Structures are given as structure tokens and as C-alpha cells.
PDB file of C-alpha atoms and ligand atoms in Angstrom:
ATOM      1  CA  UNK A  16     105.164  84.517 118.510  1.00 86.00           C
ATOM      2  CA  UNK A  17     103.346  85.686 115.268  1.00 86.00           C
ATOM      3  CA  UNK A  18      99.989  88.155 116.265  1.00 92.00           C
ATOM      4  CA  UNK A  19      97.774  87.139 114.314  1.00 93.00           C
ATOM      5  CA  UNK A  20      94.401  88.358 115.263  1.00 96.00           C
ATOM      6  CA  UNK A  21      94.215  91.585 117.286  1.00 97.00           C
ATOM      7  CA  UNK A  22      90.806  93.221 117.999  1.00 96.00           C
ATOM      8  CA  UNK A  23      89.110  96.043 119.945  1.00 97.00           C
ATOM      9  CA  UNK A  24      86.870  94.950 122.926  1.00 97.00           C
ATOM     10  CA  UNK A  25      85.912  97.859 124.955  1.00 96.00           C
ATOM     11  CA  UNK A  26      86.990 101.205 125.989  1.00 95.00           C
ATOM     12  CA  UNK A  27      86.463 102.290 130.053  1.00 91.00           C
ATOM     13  CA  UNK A  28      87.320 104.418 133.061  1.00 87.00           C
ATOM     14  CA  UNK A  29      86.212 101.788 135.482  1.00 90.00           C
ATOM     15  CA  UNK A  30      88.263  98.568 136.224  1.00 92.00           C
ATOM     16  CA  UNK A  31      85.466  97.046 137.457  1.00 93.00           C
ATOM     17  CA  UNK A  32      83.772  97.051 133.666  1.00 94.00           C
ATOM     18  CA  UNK A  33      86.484  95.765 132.307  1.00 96.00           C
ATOM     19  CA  UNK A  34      86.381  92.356 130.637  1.00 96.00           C
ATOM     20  CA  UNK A  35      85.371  89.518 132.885  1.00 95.00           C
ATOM     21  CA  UNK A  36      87.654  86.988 131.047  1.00 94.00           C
ATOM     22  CA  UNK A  37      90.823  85.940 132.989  1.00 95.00           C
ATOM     23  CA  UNK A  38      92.859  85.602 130.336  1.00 97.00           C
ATOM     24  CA  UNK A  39      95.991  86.881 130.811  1.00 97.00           C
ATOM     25  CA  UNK A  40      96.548  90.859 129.765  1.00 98.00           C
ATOM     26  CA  UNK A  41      99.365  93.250 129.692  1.00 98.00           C
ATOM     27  CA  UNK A  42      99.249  96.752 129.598  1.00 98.00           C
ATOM     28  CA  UNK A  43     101.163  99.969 128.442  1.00 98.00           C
ATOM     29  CA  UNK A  44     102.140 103.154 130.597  1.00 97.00           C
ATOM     30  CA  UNK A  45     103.988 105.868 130.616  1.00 95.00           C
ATOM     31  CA  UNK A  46     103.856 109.681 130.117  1.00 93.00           C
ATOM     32  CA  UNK A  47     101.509 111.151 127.035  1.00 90.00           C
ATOM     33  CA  UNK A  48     103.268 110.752 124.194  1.00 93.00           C
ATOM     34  CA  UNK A  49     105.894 108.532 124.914  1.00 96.00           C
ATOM     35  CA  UNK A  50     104.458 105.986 122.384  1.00 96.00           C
ATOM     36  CA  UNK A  51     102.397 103.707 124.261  1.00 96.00           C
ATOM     37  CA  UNK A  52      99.286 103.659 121.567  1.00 96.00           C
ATOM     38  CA  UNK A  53     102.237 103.480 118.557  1.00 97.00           C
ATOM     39  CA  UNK A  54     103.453 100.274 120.531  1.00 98.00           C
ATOM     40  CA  UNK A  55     100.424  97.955 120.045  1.00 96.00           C
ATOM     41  CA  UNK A  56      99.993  98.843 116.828  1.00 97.00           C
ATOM     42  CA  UNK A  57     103.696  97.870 115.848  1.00 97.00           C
ATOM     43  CA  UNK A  58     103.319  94.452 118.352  1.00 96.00           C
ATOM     44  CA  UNK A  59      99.779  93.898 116.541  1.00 95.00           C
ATOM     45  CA  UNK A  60     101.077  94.930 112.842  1.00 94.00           C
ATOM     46  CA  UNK A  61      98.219  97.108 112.699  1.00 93.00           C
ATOM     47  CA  UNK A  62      98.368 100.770 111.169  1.00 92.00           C
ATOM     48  CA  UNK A  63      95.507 102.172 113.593  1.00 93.00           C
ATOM     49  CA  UNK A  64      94.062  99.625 116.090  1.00 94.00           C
ATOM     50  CA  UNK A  65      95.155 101.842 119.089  1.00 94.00           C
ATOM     51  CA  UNK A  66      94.539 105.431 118.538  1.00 92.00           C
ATOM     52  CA  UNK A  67      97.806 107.806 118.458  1.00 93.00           C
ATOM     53  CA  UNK A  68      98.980 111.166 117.912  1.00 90.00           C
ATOM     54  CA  UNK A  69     101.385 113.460 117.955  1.00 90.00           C
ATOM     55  CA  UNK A  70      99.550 115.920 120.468  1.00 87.00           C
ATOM     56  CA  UNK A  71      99.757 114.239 124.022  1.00 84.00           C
ATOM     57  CA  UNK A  72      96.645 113.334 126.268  1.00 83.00           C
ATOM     58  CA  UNK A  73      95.433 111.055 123.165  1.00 84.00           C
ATOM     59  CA  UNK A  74      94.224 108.133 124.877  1.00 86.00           C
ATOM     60  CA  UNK A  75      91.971 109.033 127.799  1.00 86.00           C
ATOM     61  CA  UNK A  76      90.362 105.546 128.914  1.00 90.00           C
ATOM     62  CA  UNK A  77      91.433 101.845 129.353  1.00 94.00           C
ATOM     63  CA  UNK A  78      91.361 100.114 126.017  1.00 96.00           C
ATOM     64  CA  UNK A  79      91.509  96.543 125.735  1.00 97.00           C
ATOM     65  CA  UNK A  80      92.712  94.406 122.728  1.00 97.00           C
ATOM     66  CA  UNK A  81      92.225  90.904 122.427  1.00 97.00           C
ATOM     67  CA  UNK A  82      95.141  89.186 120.666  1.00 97.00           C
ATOM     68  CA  UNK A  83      95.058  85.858 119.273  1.00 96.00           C
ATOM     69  CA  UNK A  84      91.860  85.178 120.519  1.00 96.00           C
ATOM     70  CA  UNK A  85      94.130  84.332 124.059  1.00 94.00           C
ATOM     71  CA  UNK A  86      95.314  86.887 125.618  1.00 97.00           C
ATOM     72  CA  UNK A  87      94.944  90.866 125.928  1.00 98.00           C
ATOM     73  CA  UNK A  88      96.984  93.632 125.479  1.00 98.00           C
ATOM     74  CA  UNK A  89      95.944  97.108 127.291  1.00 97.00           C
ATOM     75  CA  UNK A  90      96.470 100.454 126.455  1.00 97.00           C
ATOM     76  CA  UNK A  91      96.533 103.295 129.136  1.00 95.00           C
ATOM     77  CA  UNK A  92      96.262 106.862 129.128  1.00 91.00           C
ATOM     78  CA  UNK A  93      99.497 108.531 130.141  1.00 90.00           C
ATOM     79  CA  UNK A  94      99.907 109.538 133.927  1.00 85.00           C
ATOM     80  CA  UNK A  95     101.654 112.756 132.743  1.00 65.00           C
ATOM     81  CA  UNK A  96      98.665 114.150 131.318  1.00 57.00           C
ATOM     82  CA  UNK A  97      95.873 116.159 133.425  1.00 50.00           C
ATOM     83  CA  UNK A  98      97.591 114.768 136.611  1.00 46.00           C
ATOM     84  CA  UNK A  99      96.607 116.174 139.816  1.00 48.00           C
ATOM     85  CA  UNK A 100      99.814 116.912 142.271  1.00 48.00           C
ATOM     86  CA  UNK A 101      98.915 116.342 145.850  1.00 49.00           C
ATOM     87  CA  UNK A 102     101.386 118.256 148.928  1.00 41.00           C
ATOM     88  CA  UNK A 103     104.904 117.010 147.261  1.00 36.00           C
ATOM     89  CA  UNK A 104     103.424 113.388 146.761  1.00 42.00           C
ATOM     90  CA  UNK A 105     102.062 113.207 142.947  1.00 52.00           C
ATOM     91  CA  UNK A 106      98.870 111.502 142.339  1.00 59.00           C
ATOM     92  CA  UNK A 107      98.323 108.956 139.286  1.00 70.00           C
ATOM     93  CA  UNK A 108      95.070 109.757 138.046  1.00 79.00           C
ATOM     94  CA  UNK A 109      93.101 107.220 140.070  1.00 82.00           C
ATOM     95  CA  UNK A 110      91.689 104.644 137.590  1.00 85.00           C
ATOM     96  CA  UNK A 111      95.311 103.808 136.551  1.00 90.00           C
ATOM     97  CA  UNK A 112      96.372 103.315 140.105  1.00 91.00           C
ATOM     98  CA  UNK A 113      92.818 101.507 141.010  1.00 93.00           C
ATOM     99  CA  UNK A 114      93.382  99.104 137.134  1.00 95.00           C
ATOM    100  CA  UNK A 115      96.678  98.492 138.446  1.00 96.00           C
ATOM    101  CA  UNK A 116      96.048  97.498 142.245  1.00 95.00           C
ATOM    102  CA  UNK A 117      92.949  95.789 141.212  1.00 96.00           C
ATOM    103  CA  UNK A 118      93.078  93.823 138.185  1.00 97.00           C
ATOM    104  CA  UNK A 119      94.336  90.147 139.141  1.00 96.00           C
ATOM    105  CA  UNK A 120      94.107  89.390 135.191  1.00 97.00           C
ATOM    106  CA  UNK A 121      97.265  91.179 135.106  1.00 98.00           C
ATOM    107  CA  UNK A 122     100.593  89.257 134.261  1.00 98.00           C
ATOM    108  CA  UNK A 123     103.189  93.086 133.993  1.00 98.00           C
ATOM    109  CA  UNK A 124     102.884  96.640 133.585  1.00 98.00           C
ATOM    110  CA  UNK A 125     105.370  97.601 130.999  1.00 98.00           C
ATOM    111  CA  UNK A 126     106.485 101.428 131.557  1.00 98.00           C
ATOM    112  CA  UNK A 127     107.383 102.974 129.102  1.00 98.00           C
ATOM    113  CA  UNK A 128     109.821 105.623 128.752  1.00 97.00           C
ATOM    114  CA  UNK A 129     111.299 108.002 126.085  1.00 97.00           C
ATOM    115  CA  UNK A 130     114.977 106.588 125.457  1.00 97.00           C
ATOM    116  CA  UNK A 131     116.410 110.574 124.989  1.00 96.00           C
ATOM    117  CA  UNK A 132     115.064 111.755 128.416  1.00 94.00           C
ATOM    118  CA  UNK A 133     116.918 111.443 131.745  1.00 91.00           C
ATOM    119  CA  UNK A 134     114.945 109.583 134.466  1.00 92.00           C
ATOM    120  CA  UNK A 135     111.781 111.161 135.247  1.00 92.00           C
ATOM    121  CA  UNK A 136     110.077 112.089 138.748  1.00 91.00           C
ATOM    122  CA  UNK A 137     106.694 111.329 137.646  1.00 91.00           C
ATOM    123  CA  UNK A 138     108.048 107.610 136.105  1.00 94.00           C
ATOM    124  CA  UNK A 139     110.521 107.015 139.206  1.00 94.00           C
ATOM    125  CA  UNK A 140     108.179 107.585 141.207  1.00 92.00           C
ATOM    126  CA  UNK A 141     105.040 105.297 139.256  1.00 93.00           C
ATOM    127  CA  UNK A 142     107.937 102.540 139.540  1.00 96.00           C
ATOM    128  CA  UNK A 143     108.612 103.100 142.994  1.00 94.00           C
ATOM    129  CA  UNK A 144     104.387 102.750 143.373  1.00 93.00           C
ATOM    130  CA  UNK A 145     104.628  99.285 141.608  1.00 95.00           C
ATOM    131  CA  UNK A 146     107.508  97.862 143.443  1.00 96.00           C
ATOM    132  CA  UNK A 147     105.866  99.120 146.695  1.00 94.00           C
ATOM    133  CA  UNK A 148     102.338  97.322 145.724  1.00 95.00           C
ATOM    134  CA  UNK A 149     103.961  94.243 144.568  1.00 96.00           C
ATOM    135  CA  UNK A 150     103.220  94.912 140.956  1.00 97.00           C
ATOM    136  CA  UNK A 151     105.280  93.168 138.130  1.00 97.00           C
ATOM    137  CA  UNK A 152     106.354  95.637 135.728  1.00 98.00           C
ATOM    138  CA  UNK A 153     109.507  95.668 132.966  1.00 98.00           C
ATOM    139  CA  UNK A 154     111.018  98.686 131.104  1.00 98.00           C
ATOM    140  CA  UNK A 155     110.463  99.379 127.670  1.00 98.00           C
ATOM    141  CA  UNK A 156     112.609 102.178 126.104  1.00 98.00           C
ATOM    142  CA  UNK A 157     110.875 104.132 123.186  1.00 98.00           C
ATOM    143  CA  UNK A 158     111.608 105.527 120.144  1.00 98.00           C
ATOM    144  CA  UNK A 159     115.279 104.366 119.392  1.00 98.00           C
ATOM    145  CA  UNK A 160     115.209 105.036 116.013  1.00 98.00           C
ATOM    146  CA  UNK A 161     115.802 108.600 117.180  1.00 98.00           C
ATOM    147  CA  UNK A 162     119.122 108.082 118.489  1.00 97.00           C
ATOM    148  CA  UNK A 163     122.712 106.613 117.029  1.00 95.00           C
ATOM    149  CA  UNK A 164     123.382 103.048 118.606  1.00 92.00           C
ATOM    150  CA  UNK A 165     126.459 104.371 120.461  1.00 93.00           C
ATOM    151  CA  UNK A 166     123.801 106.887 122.201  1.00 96.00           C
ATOM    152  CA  UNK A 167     121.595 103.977 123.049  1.00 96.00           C
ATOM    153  CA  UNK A 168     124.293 102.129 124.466  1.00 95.00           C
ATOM    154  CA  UNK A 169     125.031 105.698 126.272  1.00 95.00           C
ATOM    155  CA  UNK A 170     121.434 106.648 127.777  1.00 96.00           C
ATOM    156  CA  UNK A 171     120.505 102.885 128.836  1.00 96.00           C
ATOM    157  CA  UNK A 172     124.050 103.269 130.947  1.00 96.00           C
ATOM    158  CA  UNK A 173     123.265 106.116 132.479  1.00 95.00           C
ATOM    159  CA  UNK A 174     119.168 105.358 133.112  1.00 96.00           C
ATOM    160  CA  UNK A 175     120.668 102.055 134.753  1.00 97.00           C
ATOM    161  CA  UNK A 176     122.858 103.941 137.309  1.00 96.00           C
ATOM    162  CA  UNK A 177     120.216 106.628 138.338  1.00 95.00           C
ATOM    163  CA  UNK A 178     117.848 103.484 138.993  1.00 95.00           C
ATOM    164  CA  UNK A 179     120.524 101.300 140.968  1.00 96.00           C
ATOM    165  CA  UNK A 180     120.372 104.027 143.509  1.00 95.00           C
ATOM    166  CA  UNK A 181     116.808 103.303 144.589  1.00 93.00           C
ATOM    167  CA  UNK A 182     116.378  99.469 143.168  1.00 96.00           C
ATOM    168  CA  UNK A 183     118.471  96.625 144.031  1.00 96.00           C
ATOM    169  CA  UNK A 184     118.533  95.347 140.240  1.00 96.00           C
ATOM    170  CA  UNK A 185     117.574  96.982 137.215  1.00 96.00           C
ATOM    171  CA  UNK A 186     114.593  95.902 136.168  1.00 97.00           C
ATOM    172  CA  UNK A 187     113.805  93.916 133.182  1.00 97.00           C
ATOM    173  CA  UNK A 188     113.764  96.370 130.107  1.00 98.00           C
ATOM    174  CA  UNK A 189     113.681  96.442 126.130  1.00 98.00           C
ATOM    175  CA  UNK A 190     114.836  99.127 123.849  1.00 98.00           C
ATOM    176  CA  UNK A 191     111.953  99.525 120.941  1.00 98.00           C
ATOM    177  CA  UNK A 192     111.009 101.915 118.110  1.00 98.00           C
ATOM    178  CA  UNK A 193     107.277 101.600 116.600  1.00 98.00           C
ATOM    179  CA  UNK A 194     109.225 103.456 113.541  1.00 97.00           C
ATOM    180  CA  UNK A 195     111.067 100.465 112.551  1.00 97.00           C
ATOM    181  CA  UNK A 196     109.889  97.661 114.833  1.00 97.00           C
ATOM    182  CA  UNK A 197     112.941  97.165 116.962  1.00 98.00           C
ATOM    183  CA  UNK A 198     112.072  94.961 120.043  1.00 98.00           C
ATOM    184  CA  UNK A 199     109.515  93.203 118.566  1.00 98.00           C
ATOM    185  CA  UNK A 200     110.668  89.829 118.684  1.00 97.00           C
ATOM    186  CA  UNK A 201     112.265  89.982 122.041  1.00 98.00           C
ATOM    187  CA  UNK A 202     109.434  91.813 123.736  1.00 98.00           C
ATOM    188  CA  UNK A 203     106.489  88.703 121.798  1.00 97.00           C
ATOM    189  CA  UNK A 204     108.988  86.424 122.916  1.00 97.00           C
ATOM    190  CA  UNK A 205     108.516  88.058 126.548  1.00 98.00           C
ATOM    191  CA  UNK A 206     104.952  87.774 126.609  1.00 98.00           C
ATOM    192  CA  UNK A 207     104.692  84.221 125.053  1.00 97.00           C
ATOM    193  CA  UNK A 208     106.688  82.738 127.541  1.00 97.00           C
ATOM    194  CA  UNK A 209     104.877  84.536 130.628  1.00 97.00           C
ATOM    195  CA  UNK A 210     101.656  83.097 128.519  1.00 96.00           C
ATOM    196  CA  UNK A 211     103.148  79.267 128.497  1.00 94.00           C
ATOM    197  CA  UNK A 212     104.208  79.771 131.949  1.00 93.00           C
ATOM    198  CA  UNK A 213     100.550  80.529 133.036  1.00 88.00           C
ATOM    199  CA  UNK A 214      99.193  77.753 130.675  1.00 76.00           C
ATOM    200  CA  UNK A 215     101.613  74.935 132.624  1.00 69.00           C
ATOM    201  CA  UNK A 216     101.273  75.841 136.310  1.00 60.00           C
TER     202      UNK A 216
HETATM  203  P1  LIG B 330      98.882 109.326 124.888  1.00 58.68           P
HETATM  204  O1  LIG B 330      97.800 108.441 124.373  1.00 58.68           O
HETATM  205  O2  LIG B 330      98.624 110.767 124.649  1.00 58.68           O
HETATM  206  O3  LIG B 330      99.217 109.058 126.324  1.00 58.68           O
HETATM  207  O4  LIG B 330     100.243 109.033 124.035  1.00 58.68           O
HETATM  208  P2  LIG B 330     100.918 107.634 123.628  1.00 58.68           P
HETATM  209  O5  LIG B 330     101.921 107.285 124.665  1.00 58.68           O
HETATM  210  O6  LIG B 330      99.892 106.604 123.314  1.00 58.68           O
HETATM  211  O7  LIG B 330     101.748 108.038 122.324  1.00 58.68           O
HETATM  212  P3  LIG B 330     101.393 107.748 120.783  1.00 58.68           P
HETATM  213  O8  LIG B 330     101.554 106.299 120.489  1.00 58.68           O
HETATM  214  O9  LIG B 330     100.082 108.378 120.453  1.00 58.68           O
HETATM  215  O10 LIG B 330     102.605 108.483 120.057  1.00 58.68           O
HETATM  216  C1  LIG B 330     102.897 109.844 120.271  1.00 58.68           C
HETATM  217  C2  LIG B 330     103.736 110.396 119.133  1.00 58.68           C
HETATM  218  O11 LIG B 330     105.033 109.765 119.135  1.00 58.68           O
HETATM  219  C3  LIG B 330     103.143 110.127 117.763  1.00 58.68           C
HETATM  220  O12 LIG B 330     103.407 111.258 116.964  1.00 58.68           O
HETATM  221  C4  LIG B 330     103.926 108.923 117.262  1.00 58.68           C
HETATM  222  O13 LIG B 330     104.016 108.853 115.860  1.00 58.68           O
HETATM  223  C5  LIG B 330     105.292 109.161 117.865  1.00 58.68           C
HETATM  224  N1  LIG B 330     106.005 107.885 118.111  1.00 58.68           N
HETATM  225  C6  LIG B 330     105.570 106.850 118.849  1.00 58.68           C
HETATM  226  N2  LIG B 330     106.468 105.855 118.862  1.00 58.68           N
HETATM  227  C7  LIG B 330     107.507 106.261 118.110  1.00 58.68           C
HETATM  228  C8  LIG B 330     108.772 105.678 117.729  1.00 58.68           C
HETATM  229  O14 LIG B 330     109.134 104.541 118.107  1.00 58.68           O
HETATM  230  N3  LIG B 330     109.595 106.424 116.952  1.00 58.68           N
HETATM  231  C9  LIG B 330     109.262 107.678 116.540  1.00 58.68           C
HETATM  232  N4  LIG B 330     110.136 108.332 115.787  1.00 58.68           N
HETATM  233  N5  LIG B 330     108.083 108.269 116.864  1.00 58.68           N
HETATM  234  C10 LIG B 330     107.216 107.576 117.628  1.00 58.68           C
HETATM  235 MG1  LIG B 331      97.876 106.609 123.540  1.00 58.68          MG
END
């Protein structure tokens, strides 16, 4: 699938002002700085539609972007910014948890997650809060132009194993870079088909 209109609509804290539309969206999260913002701008072949930066805690609201005048792509603030921990239990700052519990438009949350780290707390545990609310989500690895392709190999082994001991399967994931727009394909692809498969019920 070729993008070939992508515009802003409306930036809010409130899922209840978000677009009225039921066209189908999909939206980006993940810790600060893991690239979510970078992302849509690769997908979209836009230099700045979605604001980034290399300081973390960029985007603060929920952003939506219509694309191809069909569907909408979403951009999040990341949960690892200005989050709130509550007794051991973290808290997701609670518009993400209420645009994610609430918004029927959605078709997947793609999480996305730094391809050098280890497996997170704060993203096992925002996975864990999907699965448990019935929430479609996939993985999207970032910023693999920072490591060797016997690495990537290396990290996605290892992230797999530390997952298999919670999930049955391992979810549904992609290994991108916004730097040289690995993934892109596979992950339009992704979305087009979810799109036809909505279209032809
Ligand atoms: P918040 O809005 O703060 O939650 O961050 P974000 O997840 O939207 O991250 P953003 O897209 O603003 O990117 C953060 C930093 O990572 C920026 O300096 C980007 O240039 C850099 N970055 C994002 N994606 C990639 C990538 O694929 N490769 C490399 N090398 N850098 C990237
Ligand atoms: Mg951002």
C-alpha cells in the first residue's frame, strides 16, 4: 500500500473528543523516545507530520492522522514519561489506558519497543494490560539500523524467550528503523489487509 495523503486532524487528552468517524485507526505506543512520532512520519513519507525529538516526553496528547482519506493512524504519548507508580502496580497515565479500553474505532495497538533493550517492566506489563482487556496489539521493534543483523537476529531471540514465559505465542511483531525505512512494506502490508478485511465482512 502506497500513503498517499496523510494529514493532521486534531490533537486531545480526551477519547471522548476524538474523531467521530469510524474509520478504522491504529495507534503507536511505547516508552518516550522509543520512536513512535519518527514511525508515522517514515509510514507517511513525511519529514515532520508527527512531532519528534530527541529529548523524551515529546508528544503529550492523542494525535490523529488521517491517511488516504480512509483510515487513521494515531500517535500516543509514551507511558514511560511522567508516569505515576501506584503500591507495586504501575499506572499508565489514564487517557492512554481510557483511548485504549474505549475506542471501538480501534483495529491494534502496535507497541513499540527499542530493539537494544532487554524486555521492559513498564512494556511487559502494558502488554500484559492489553492481553488482559482483550486488546489487539503487535510488536514493532525500533531503531534497527542501530544494530548488526546478526544482533537483530540475537535480541529478537532472546525478547521471544523472556515473552514465552508469560504468553502462549509470541505475538505478532516487525523489526523497523525510521532511519532507513526498514519494515515499511511489511508493516503497510499489515494494515492494508486488516483494512480489506474490515471493508469485506
Ligand atoms: P515521545 O513523543 O517523547 O514519547 O517519543 P517518540 O516515541 O515519539 O520518539 P521520537 O519519534 O520523537 O524519536 C525519539 C528520538 O529517537 C529522536 O531523536 C529520533 O530521531 C530517534 N529515532 C527514532 N526512530 C529512530 C530509528 O529508527 N533509528 C534511529 N537511529 N533513531 C531513531
Ligand atoms: Mg512522540
Amino acid at each position: 500500500m502506497e500513503i498517499k495523503s496523510a494529514e493532521f486532524i486534531m490533537s486531545n487528552s480526551n477519547v471522548e473528543k476524538c474523531p467521530k468517524s469510524l474509520l478504522p485507526e491504529y495507534a503507536f505506543i511505547g516508552r518516550s523516545n522509543v520512536g513512535k512520532s519518527s514511525l508515522i512520519n517514515m509510514l507517511a513519507n513525511r519529514k515532520s507530520l508527527a512531532k519528534t525529538s530527541g529529548k523524551p516526553g515529546k508528544t503529550q496528547l492523542i494525535n490523529h492522522f488521517l491517511i488516504n482519506k480512509n483510515w487513521h493512524l494515531v500517535d500516543l504519548p509514551g507511558y514511560g514519561y511522567a508516569r505515576v507508580s501506584k503500591s507495586a502496580k504501575r499506572t499508565f497515565q489514564k487517557f492512554i489506558t481510557e483511548y485504549f479500553s474505549k475506542r471501538k474505532q480501534l483495529v491494534c495497538g502496535f507497541v513499540l519497543v527499542d530493539i537494544r533493550h532487554e524486555p521492559q517492566t513498564i512494556d511487559m506489563e502494558f502488554m500484559e494490560w492489553l492481553g488482559e482487556n482483550m486488546i489487539p496489539f503487535c510488536i514493532i521493534f525500533t531503531k534497527a539500523d542501530k544494530l548488526k543483523p546478526k544482533d537483530i537476529e540475537d535480541h529478537i531471540k532472546a525478547y521471544e524467550s523472556i515473552m514465552l514465559e508469560t504468553w502462549e505465542e509470541m505475538p505478532q511483531y516487525f523489526i523497523t528503523s525510521s532511519s532507513n525505512g526498514l519494515g515499511k512494506e511489511d508493516l503497510l502490508s499489515y494494515i492494508n489487509d486488516l483494512n480489506q478485511s474490515i471493508n469485506q465482512p
